[in-house]
Amino acid sequence: MNKFYIQIVLFFLSVSVYLNNKILATELVPRTFTKTKSKKRYDTSQEIYEKNNHLLCTDPEELINAEKYMKEAVEHFKYHAMYLNGYQPIERNPNSSVFYFKKKHEGHIVEKIERRVHHPDKYNEVVNMSWNFDHATFPNARSVKRKIARVYNPNLVVMQQRYRRWRLGRQKYFYALASKITENTNLIVMVSADINDHHPSKKKYENKIIKNTNVFKIDIDSEDDIRKGKLQKTFVNIAGYLIQKYDQYVDITFVASIDGHSCI
């Protein structure tokens, strides 16, 4: 199995390790990775909010703009997550139950990964794990670290993610407005915006999916290594999870369009 499949599989294992650990590990990864891990408890949205309420935004206008920008992002995310219009299947390991799709959409690439797990009783744990900042995972990335940079409410934050494409590769990062939406299903949506993080790059970063970027503009007090340009900046046009519960299983769909990073 090549490194590409191993990285994608390990990402989905981290989402579903306690759902189908022995079967999934045997099916998708080498034997050296089949050891059963102990279960972890992942914080709820409210618990994460309480741990980070010192980062609470007190500007009511900024909150309104963040909610407005995220509302538009959610509609775009739903379209790319729920419909197969334009997607082409990508070659996969025939023994895998993970499916990969890619499409070109208005001059940019949108990627989709789908996985079904047969443990509907673990639905809430899957949701809490996906909305988790201490044990973050991301497709086709290593050494993923997340932190909350600003809080608007328990389900709406600005987050920073750092990661590497390869073990010895240059560290990358992005800032994104992130939201957890509970309707008939659960959505975890991330989208970059006009966020001034003081990176020295002269490149103009624009969201290629969300056109009305003037709605949400903020300034972030980033770390010195970002201000000095030591990290490569990436930009999330749209990304996130669609998690749907059925009687016999849970469907997990990951969608991403990121300038500077391929998830598959």
mmCIF file of C-alpha atoms in Angstrom, residues 114-210:
data_model
loop_
_atom_site.group_PDB
_atom_site.id
_atom_site.type_symbol
_atom_site.label_atom_id
_atom_site.label_comp_id
_atom_site.label_asym_id
_atom_site.label_seq_id
_atom_site.Cartn_x
_atom_site.Cartn_y
_atom_site.Cartn_z
ATOM 1 C CA GLU A 114 -16.646 9.311 2.103
ATOM 2 C CA ARG A 115 -16.674 6.621 4.792
ATOM 3 C CA ARG A 116 -19.468 4.550 6.356
ATOM 4 C CA VAL A 117 -19.153 3.079 9.855
ATOM 5 C CA HIS A 118 -21.612 0.597 11.319
ATOM 6 C CA HIS A 119 -21.867 1.874 14.886
ATOM 7 C CA PRO A 120 -24.763 4.366 15.054
ATOM 8 C CA ASP A 121 -24.592 4.384 18.862
ATOM 9 C CA LYS A 122 -21.270 6.242 18.626
ATOM 10 C CA TYR A 123 -22.680 9.109 16.568
ATOM 11 C CA ASN A 124 -22.269 11.760 19.281
ATOM 12 C CA GLU A 125 -18.689 10.675 19.917
ATOM 13 C CA VAL A 126 -17.870 11.013 16.217
ATOM 14 C CA VAL A 127 -19.333 14.523 16.209
ATOM 15 C CA ASN A 128 -17.412 15.585 19.320
ATOM 16 C CA MET A 129 -14.208 14.111 17.928
ATOM 17 C CA SER A 130 -14.607 16.054 14.683
ATOM 18 C CA TRP A 131 -15.130 19.268 16.669
ATOM 19 C CA ASN A 132 -11.968 18.729 18.661
ATOM 20 C CA PHE A 133 -8.943 20.964 19.030
ATOM 21 C CA ASP A 134 -6.679 18.881 21.266
ATOM 22 C CA HIS A 135 -6.418 15.729 19.125
ATOM 23 C CA ALA A 136 -6.826 17.156 15.631
ATOM 24 C CA THR A 137 -6.622 15.126 12.424
ATOM 25 C CA PHE A 138 -6.632 16.244 8.803
ATOM 26 C CA PRO A 139 -6.403 14.285 5.536
ATOM 27 C CA ASN A 140 -2.997 13.976 3.918
ATOM 28 C CA ALA A 141 -1.267 15.915 6.706
ATOM 29 C CA ARG A 142 1.108 15.191 9.571
ATOM 30 C CA SER A 143 1.796 16.795 12.946
ATOM 31 C CA VAL A 144 -1.569 18.549 12.961
ATOM 32 C CA LYS A 145 -2.037 21.074 15.758
ATOM 33 C CA ARG A 146 -5.061 23.281 16.282
ATOM 34 C CA LYS A 147 -5.917 26.044 18.659
ATOM 35 C CA ILE A 148 -8.750 28.502 19.063
ATOM 36 C CA ALA A 149 -7.813 32.109 18.317
ATOM 37 C CA ARG A 150 -11.200 33.731 18.960
ATOM 38 C CA VAL A 151 -14.568 32.613 20.315
ATOM 39 C CA TYR A 152 -18.001 33.906 19.314
ATOM 40 C CA ASN A 153 -20.208 31.242 20.880
ATOM 41 C CA PRO A 154 -19.896 27.517 21.724
ATOM 42 C CA ASN A 155 -20.363 26.590 18.059
ATOM 43 C CA LEU A 156 -18.552 29.412 16.255
ATOM 44 C CA VAL A 157 -14.829 30.160 16.602
ATOM 45 C CA VAL A 158 -11.767 31.313 14.695
ATOM 46 C CA MET A 159 -9.199 28.527 14.689
ATOM 47 C CA GLN A 160 -5.567 28.189 13.700
ATOM 48 C CA GLN A 161 -4.279 24.928 12.239
ATOM 49 C CA ARG A 162 -0.629 24.025 11.782
ATOM 50 C CA TYR A 163 0.526 20.926 9.923
ATOM 51 C CA ARG A 164 3.098 19.423 7.587
ATOM 52 C CA ARG A 165 2.481 17.753 4.264
ATOM 53 C CA TRP A 166 5.476 15.451 4.812
ATOM 54 C CA ARG A 167 7.424 14.598 7.952
ATOM 55 C CA LEU A 168 10.374 16.802 6.976
ATOM 56 C CA GLY A 169 8.354 19.267 4.940
ATOM 57 C CA ARG A 170 7.881 22.933 5.687
ATOM 58 C CA GLN A 171 5.247 23.647 8.289
ATOM 59 C CA LYS A 172 2.040 25.138 6.922
ATOM 60 C CA TYR A 173 -0.851 26.898 8.605
ATOM 61 C CA PHE A 174 -4.210 28.510 8.065
ATOM 62 C CA TYR A 175 -6.743 30.514 10.007
ATOM 63 C CA ALA A 176 -10.395 29.712 9.474
ATOM 64 C CA LEU A 177 -13.790 30.570 10.841
ATOM 65 C CA ALA A 178 -15.184 27.248 12.067
ATOM 66 C CA SER A 179 -18.714 26.294 13.035
ATOM 67 C CA LYS A 180 -20.580 23.262 14.306
ATOM 68 C CA ILE A 181 -24.171 23.159 13.067
ATOM 69 C CA THR A 182 -26.699 20.646 14.317
ATOM 70 C CA GLU A 183 -29.771 20.195 12.165
ATOM 71 C CA ASN A 184 -31.067 16.780 11.104
ATOM 72 C CA THR A 185 -27.377 16.035 10.616
ATOM 73 C CA ASN A 186 -24.176 17.532 12.011
ATOM 74 C CA LEU A 187 -21.983 19.851 9.987
ATOM 75 C CA ILE A 188 -18.475 20.959 10.926
ATOM 76 C CA VAL A 189 -17.601 23.775 8.507
ATOM 77 C CA MET A 190 -14.312 25.676 8.119
ATOM 78 C CA VAL A 191 -13.725 28.663 5.852
ATOM 79 C CA SER A 192 -10.913 31.194 5.594
ATOM 80 C CA ALA A 193 -11.729 34.870 5.339
ATOM 81 C CA ASP A 194 -10.038 38.262 5.160
ATOM 82 C CA ILE A 195 -8.008 37.609 8.318
ATOM 83 C CA ASN A 196 -4.937 39.773 8.846
ATOM 84 C CA ASP A 197 -2.472 37.520 10.649
ATOM 85 C CA HIS A 198 0.557 39.714 9.786
ATOM 86 C CA HIS A 199 2.239 37.125 7.554
ATOM 87 C CA PRO A 200 4.774 39.032 5.402
ATOM 88 C CA SER A 201 3.702 37.428 2.111
ATOM 89 C CA LYS A 202 2.544 39.905 -0.526
ATOM 90 C CA LYS A 203 0.259 37.308 -2.088
ATOM 91 C CA LYS A 204 -3.392 38.272 -2.072
ATOM 92 C CA TYR A 205 -5.508 35.473 -0.617
ATOM 93 C CA GLU A 206 -9.096 35.361 -1.830
ATOM 94 C CA ASN A 207 -11.818 32.829 -1.186
ATOM 95 C CA LYS A 208 -12.695 31.237 -4.528
ATOM 96 C CA ILE A 209 -16.032 29.871 -3.297
ATOM 97 C CA ILE A 210 -17.386 32.514 -0.912
#
